[in-house]
PDB file of C-alpha atoms in Angstrom:
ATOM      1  CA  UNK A   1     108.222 113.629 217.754  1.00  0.00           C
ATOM      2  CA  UNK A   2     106.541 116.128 215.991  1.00  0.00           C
ATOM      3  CA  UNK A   3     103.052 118.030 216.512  1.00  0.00           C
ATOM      4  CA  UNK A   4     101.418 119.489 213.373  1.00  0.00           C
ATOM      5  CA  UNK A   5      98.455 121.987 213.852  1.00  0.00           C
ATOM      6  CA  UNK A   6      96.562 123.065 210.733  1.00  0.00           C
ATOM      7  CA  UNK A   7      94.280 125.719 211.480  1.00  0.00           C
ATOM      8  CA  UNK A   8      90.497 125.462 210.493  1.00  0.00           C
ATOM      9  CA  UNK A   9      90.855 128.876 208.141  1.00  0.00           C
ATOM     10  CA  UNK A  10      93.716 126.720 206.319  1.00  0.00           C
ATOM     11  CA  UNK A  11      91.049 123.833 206.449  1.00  0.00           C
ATOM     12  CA  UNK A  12      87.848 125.482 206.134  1.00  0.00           C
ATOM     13  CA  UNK A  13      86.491 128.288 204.856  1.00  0.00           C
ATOM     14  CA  UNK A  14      85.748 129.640 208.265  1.00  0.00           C
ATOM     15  CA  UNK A  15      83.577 132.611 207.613  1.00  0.00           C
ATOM     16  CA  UNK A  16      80.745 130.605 205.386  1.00  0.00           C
ATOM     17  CA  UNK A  17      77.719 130.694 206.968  1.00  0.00           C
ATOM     18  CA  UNK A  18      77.539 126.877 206.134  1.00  0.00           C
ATOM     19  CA  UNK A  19      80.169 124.396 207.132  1.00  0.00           C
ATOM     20  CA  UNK A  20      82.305 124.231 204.118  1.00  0.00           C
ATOM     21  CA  UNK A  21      85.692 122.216 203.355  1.00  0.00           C
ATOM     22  CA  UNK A  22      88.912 123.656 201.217  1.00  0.00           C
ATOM     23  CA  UNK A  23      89.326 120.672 199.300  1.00  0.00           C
ATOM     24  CA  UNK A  24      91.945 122.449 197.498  1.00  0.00           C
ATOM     25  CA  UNK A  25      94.190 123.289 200.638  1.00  0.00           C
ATOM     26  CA  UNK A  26      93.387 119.733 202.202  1.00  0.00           C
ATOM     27  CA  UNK A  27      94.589 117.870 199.578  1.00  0.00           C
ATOM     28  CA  UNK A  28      97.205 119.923 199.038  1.00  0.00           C
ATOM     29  CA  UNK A  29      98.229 119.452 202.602  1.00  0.00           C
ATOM     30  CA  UNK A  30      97.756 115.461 202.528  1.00  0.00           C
ATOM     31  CA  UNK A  31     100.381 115.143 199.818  1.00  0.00           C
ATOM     32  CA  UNK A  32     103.199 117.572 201.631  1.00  0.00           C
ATOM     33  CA  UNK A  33     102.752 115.674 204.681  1.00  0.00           C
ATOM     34  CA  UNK A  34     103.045 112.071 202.602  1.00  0.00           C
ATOM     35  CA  UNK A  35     106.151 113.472 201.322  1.00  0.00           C
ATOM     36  CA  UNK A  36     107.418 114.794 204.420  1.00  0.00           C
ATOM     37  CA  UNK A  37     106.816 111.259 205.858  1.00  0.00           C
ATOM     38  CA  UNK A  38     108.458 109.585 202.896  1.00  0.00           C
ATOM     39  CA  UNK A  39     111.484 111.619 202.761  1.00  0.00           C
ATOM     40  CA  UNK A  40     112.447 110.764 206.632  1.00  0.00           C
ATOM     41  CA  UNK A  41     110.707 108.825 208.984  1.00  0.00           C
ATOM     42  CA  UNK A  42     109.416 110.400 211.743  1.00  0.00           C
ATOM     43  CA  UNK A  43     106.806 110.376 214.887  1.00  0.00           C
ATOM     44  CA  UNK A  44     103.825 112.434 214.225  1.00  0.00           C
ATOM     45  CA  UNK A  45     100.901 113.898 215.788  1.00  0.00           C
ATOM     46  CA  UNK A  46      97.897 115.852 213.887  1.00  0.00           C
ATOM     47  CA  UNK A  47      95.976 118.649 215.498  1.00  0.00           C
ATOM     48  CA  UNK A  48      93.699 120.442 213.748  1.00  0.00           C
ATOM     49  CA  UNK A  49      91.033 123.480 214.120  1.00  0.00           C
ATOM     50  CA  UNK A  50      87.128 123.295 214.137  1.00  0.00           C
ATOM     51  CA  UNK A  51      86.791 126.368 211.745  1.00  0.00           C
ATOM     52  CA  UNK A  52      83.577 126.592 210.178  1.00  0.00           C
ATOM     53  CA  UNK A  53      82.303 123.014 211.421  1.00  0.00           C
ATOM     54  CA  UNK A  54      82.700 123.804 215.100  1.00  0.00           C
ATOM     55  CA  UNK A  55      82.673 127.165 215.445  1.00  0.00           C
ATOM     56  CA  UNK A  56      79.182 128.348 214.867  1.00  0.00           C
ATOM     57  CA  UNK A  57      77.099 125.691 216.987  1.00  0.00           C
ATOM     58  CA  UNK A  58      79.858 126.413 220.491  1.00  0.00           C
ATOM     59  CA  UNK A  59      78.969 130.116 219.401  1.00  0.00           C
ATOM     60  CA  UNK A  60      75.046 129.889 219.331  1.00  0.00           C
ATOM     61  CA  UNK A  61      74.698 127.559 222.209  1.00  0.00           C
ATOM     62  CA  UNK A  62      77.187 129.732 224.210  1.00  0.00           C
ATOM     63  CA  UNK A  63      79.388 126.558 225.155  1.00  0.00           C
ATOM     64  CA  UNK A  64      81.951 126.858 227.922  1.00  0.00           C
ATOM     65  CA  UNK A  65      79.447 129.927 229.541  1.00  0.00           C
ATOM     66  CA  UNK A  66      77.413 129.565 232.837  1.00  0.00           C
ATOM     67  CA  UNK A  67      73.865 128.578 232.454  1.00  0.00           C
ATOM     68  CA  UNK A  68      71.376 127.434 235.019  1.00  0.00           C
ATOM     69  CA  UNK A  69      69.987 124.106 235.632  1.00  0.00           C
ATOM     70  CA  UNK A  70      66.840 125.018 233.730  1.00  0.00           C
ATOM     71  CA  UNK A  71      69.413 125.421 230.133  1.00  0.00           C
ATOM     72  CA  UNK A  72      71.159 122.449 230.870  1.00  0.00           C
ATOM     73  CA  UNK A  73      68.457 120.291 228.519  1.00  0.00           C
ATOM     74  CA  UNK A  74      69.249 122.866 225.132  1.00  0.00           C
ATOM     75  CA  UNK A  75      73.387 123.561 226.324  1.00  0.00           C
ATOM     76  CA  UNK A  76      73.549 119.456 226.129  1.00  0.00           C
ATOM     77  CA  UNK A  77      72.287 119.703 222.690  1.00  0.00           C
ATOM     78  CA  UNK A  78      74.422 122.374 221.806  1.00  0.00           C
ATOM     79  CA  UNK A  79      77.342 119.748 222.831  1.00  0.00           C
ATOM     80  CA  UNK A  80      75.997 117.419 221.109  1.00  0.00           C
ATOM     81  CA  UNK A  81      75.662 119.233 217.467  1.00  0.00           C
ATOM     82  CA  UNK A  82      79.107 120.662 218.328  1.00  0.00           C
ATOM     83  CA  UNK A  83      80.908 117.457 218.759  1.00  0.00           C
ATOM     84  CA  UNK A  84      79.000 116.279 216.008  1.00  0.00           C
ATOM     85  CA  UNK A  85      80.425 118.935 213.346  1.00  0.00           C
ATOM     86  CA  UNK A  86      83.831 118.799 214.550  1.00  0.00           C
ATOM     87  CA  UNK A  87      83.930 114.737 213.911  1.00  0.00           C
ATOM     88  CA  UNK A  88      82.317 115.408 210.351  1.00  0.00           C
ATOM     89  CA  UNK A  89      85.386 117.803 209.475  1.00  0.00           C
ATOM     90  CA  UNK A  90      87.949 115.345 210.899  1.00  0.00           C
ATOM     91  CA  UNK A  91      86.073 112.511 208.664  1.00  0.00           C
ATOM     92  CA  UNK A  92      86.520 114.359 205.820  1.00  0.00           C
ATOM     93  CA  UNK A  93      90.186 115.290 206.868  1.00  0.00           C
ATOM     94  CA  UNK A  94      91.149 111.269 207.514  1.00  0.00           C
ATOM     95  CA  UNK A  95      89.423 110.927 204.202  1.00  0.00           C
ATOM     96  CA  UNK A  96      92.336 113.014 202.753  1.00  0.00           C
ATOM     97  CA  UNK A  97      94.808 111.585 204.958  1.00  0.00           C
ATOM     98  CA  UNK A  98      94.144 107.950 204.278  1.00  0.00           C
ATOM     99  CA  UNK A  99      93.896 108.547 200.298  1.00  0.00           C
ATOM    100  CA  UNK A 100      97.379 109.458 200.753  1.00  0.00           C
ATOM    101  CA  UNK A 101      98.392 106.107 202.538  1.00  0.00           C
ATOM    102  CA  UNK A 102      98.668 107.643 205.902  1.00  0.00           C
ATOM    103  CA  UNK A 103      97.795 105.653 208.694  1.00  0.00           C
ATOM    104  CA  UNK A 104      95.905 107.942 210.907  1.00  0.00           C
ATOM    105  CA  UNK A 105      93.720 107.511 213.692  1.00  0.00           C
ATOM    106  CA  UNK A 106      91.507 109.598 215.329  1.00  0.00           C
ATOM    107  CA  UNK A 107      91.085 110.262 219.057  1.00  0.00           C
ATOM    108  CA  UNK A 108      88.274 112.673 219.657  1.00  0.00           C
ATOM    109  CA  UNK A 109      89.383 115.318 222.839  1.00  0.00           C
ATOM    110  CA  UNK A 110      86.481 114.432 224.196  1.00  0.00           C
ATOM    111  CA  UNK A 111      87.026 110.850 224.881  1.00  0.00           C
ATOM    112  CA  UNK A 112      90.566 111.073 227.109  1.00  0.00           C
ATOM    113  CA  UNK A 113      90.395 115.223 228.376  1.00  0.00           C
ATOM    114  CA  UNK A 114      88.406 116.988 230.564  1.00  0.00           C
ATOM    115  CA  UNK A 115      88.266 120.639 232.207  1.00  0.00           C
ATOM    116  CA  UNK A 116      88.506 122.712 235.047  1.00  0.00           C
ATOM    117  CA  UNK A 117      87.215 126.394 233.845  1.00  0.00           C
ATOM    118  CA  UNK A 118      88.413 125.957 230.544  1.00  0.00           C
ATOM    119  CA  UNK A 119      91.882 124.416 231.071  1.00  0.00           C
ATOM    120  CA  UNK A 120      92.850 120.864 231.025  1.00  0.00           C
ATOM    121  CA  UNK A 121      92.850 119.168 234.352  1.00  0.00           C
ATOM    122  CA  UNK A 122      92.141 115.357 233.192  1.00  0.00           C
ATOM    123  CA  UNK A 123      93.703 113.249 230.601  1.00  0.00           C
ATOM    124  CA  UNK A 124      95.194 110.158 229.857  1.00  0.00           C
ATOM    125  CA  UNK A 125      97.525 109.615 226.559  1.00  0.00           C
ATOM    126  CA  UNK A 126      97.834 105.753 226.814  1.00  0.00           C
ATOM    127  CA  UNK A 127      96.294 105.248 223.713  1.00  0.00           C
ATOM    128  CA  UNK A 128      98.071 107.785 222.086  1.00  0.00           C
ATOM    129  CA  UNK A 129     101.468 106.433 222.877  1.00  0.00           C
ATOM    130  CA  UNK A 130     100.602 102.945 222.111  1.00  0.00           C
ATOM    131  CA  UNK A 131      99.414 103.670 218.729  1.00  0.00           C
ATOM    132  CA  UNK A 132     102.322 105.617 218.196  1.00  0.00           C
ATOM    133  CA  UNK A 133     104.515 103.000 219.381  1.00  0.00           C
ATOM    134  CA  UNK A 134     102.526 100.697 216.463  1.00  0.00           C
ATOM    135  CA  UNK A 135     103.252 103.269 213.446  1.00  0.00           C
ATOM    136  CA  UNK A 136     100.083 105.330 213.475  1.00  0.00           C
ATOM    137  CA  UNK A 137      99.541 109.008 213.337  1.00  0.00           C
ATOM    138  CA  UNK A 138      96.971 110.299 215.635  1.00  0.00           C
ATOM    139  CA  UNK A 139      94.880 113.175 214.329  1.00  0.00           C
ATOM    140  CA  UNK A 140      93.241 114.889 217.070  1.00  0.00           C
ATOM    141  CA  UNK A 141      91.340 118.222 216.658  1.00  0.00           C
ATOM    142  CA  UNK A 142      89.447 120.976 218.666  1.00  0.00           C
ATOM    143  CA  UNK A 143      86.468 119.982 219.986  1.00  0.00           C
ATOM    144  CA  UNK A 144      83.650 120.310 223.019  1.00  0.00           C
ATOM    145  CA  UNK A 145      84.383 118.516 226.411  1.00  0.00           C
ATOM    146  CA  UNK A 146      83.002 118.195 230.341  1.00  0.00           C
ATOM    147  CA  UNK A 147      84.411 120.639 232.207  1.00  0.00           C
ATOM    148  CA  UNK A 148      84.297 120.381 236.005  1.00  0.00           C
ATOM    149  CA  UNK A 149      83.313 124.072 237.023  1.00  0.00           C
ATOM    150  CA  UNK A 150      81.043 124.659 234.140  1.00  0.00           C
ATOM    151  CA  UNK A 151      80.131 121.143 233.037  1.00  0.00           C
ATOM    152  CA  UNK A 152      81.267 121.901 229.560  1.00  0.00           C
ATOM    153  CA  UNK A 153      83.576 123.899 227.090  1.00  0.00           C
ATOM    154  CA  UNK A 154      85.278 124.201 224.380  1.00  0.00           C
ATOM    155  CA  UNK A 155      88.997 123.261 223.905  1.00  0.00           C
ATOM    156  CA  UNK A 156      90.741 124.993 221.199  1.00  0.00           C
ATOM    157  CA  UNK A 157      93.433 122.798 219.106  1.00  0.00           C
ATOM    158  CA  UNK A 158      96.033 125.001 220.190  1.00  0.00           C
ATOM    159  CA  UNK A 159      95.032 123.862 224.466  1.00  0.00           C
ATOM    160  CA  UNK A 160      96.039 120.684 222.935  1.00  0.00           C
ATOM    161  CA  UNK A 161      99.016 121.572 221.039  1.00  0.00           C
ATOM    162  CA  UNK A 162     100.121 122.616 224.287  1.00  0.00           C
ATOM    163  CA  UNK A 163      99.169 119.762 226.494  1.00  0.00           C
ATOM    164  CA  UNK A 164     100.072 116.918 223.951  1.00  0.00           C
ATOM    165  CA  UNK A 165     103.602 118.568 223.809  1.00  0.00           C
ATOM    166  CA  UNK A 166     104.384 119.066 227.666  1.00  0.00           C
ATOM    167  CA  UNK A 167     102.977 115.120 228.286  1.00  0.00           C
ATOM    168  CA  UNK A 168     104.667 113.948 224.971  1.00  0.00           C
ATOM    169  CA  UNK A 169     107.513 115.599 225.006  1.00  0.00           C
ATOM    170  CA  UNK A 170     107.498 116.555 221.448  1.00  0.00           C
ATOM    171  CA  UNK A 171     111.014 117.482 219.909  1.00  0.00           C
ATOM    172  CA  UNK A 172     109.021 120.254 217.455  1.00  0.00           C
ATOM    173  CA  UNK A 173     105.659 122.339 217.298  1.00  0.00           C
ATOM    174  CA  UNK A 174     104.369 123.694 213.746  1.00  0.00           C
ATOM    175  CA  UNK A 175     101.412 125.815 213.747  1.00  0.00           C
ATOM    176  CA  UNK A 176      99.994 126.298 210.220  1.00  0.00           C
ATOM    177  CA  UNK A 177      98.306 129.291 209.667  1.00  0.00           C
ATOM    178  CA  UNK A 178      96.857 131.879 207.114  1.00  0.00           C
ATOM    179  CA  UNK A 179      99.577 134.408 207.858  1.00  0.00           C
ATOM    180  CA  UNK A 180     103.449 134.351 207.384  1.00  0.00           C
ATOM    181  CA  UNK A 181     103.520 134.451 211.471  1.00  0.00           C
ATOM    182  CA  UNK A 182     103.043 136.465 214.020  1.00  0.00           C
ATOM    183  CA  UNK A 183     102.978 140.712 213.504  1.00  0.00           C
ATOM    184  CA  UNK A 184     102.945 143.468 215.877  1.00  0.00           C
ATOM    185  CA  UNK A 185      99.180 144.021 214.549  1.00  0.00           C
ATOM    186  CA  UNK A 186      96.803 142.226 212.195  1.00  0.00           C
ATOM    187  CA  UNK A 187      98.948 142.075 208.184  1.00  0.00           C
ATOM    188  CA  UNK A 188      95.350 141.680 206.832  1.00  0.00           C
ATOM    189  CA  UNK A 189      94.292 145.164 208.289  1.00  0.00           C
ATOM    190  CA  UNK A 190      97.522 146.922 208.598  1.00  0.00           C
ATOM    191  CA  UNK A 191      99.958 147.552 205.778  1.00  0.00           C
ATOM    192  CA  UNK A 192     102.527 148.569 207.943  1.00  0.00           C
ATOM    193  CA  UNK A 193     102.279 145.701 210.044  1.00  0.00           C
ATOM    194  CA  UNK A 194     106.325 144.383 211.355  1.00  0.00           C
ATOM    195  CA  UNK A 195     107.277 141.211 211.242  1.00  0.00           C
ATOM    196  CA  UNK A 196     108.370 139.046 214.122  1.00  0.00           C
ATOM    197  CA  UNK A 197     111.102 136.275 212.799  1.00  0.00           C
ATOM    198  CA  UNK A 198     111.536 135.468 216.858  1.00  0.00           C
ATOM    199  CA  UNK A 199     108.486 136.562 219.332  1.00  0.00           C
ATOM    200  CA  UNK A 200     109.443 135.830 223.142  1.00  0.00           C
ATOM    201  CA  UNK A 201     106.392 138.399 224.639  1.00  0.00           C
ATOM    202  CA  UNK A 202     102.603 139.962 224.563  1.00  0.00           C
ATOM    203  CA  UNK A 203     104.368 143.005 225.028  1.00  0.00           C
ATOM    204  CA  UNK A 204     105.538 143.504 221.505  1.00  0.00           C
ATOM    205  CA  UNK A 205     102.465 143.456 219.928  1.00  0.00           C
ATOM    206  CA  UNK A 206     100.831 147.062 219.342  1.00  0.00           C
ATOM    207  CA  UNK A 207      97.314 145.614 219.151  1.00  0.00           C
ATOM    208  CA  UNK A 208      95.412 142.402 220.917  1.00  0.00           C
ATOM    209  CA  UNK A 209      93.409 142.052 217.827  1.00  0.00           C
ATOM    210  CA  UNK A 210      94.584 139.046 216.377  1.00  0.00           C
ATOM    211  CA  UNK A 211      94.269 138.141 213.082  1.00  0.00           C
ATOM    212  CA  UNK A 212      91.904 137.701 210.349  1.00  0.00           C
ATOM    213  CA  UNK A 213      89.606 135.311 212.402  1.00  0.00           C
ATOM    214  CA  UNK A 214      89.023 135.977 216.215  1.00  0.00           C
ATOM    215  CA  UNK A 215      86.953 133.315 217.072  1.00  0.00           C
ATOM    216  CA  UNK A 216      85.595 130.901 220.094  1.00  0.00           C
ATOM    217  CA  UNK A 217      88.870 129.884 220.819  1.00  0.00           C
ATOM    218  CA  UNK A 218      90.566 133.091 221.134  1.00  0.00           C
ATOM    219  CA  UNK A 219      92.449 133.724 217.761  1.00  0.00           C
ATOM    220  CA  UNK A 220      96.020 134.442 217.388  1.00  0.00           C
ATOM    221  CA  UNK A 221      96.539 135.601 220.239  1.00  0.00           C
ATOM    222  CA  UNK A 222      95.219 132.819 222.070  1.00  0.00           C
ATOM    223  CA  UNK A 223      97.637 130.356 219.729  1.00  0.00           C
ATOM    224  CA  UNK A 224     101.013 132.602 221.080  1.00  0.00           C
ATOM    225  CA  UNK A 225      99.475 132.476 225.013  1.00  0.00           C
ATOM    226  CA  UNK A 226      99.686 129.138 224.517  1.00  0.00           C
ATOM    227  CA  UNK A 227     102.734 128.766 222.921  1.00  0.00           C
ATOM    228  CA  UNK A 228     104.794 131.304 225.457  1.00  0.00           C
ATOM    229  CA  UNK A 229     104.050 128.745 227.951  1.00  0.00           C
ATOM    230  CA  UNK A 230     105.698 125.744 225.887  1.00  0.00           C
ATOM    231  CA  UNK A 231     108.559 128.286 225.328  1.00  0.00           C
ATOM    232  CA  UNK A 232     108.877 129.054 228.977  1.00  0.00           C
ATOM    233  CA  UNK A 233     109.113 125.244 229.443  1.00  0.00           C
ATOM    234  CA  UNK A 234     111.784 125.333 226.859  1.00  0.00           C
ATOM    235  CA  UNK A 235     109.839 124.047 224.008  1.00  0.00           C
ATOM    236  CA  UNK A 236     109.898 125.921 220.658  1.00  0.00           C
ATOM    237  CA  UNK A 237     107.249 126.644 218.428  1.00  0.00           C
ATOM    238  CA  UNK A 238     107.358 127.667 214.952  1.00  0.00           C
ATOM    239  CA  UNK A 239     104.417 129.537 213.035  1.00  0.00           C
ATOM    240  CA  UNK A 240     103.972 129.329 209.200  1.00  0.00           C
ATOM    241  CA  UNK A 241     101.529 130.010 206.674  1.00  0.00           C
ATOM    242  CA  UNK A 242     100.114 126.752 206.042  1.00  0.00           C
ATOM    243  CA  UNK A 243      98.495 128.227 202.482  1.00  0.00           C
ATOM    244  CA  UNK A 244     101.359 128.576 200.758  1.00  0.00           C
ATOM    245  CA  UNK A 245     101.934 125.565 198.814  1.00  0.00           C
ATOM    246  CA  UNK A 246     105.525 123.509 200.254  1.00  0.00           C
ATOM    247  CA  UNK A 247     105.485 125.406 203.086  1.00  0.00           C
ATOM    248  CA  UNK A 248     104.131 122.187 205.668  1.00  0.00           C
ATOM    249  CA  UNK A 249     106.562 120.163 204.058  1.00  0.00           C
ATOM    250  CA  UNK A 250     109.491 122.347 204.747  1.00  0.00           C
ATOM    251  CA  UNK A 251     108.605 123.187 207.861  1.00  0.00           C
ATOM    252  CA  UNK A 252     108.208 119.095 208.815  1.00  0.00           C
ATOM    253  CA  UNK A 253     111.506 118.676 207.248  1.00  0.00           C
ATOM    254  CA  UNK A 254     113.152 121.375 209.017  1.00  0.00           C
ATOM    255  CA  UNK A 255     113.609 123.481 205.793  1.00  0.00           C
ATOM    256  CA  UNK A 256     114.142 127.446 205.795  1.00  0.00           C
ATOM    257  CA  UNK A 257     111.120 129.464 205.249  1.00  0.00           C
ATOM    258  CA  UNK A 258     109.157 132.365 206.514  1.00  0.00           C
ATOM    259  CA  UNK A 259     107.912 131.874 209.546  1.00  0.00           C
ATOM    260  CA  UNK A 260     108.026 132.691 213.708  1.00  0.00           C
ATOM    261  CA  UNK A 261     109.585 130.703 216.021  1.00  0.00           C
ATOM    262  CA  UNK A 262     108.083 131.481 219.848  1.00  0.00           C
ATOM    263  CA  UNK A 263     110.797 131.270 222.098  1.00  0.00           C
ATOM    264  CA  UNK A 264     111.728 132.555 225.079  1.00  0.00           C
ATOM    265  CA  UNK A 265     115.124 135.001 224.966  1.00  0.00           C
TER     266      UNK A 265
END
């Protein structure tokens, strides 16, 4: 089985003040992953990002912080406008899906997952392996959930990545990105940025600054955190730059291209 995470900067265009698809990239994306899927047949899961949906309303209502019992009225709002922008991108990203004959079915976070400070404590993936057992591809995607400590939070689609693999056992993780991989400091920033074709630690990276887009959910270097921890379990990870056009297909074919694989040595 196979876990796909498209980013919301691949999805979105994350830094416009209003929510705003990339058609472009979406449909672009639909089609490599009908091909993938047509060229060899294969179990698939969908994650993907909140970008400029989710982003902004878990940022303003300060989701996932404490508050006091006299907030709890406006941070339940802020939930529910949250929640409700992240299921308006992932309409519009089944749209895309479906126009391509792909069976997918969404299964909001929120409705199977819930927290402890942040992290996943609770979850049940029942109906995730019965609709994969019928032929369906669940599409799943960051989103706002009850959290046990703070009563809610935000879980970023790269928690999940992590979670779905461990309980799934996925065979392969493929984070799509808008950079080649991972560098010892931002590319976008740095021109002498190096290149990591293998990345096994925090330690080799000069800078903590992610990359392009540092967001609610932590930015790159939340992504590797998470994926260090699959890799210590002895699940690889490979990340590519989802915006260059063949590069999701390869990658879901098992095709050479640029890209970093997070392993441990």
């Amino acid at each position: 089985m196979i876990i796909l995470k498209i980013g919301g900067s691949i999805l979105t265009k994350k830094d416009s003040v209003e929510s705003e698809i990339d058609e472009g990239n979406l449909k672009r994306i639909a089609s490599e992953i009908k091909s993938s899927i047509d060229n060899s047949k294969k179990d698939l899961v969908i994650v993907h990002g909140a970008g400029s949906f989710g982003h902004p309303p878990a940022k303003k209502y300060k989701i996932g912080e404490p508050f006091s019992k006299e907030e709890y009225p406006e941070k339940r709002i802020g939930f529910a406008k949250t929640q409700n922008a992240v299921k308006k991108l992932n309409m519009l990203i089944c749209d895309a899906l479906i126009k391509e004959d792909l069976p997918v079915v969404a299964i909001p976070a929120s409705s199977f997952i819930t927290t402890t400070n942040k992290r996943v404590s609770e979850g049940n993936l029942d109906r995730f392996n019965k609709f994969l057992e019928k032929g369906y591809i669940p599409i799943i995607y960051g989103d706002v959930v009850l959290d046990n400590e703070l009563e809610m939070a935000v879980i970023s689609g790269d928690q999940i990545i992590q979670y779905l693999a461990i309980n799934l056992k996925a065979d392969q993780v493929i984070l799509g990105t808008d950079v080649d991989g991972v560098y010892n400091k931002n590319p976008k920033t740095h021109e002498d940025a190096v290149f990591f074709e293998r990345f096994s630690s925090l330690d080799d990276l000069d800078t903590l600054e992610g990359t392009t887009n540092v967001d609610v959910t932590g930015g790159m270097v939340g992504k590797i955190k998470e994926l260090l921890y699959l890799a210590d379990l002895g699940i690889e990870s490979k990340i590519i730059n989802a915006d260059i056009e063949n590069n999701v297909y390869k990658a879901l074919e098992n095709e050479e291209l640029k890209g970093t694989i997070i392993s441990k040595n």
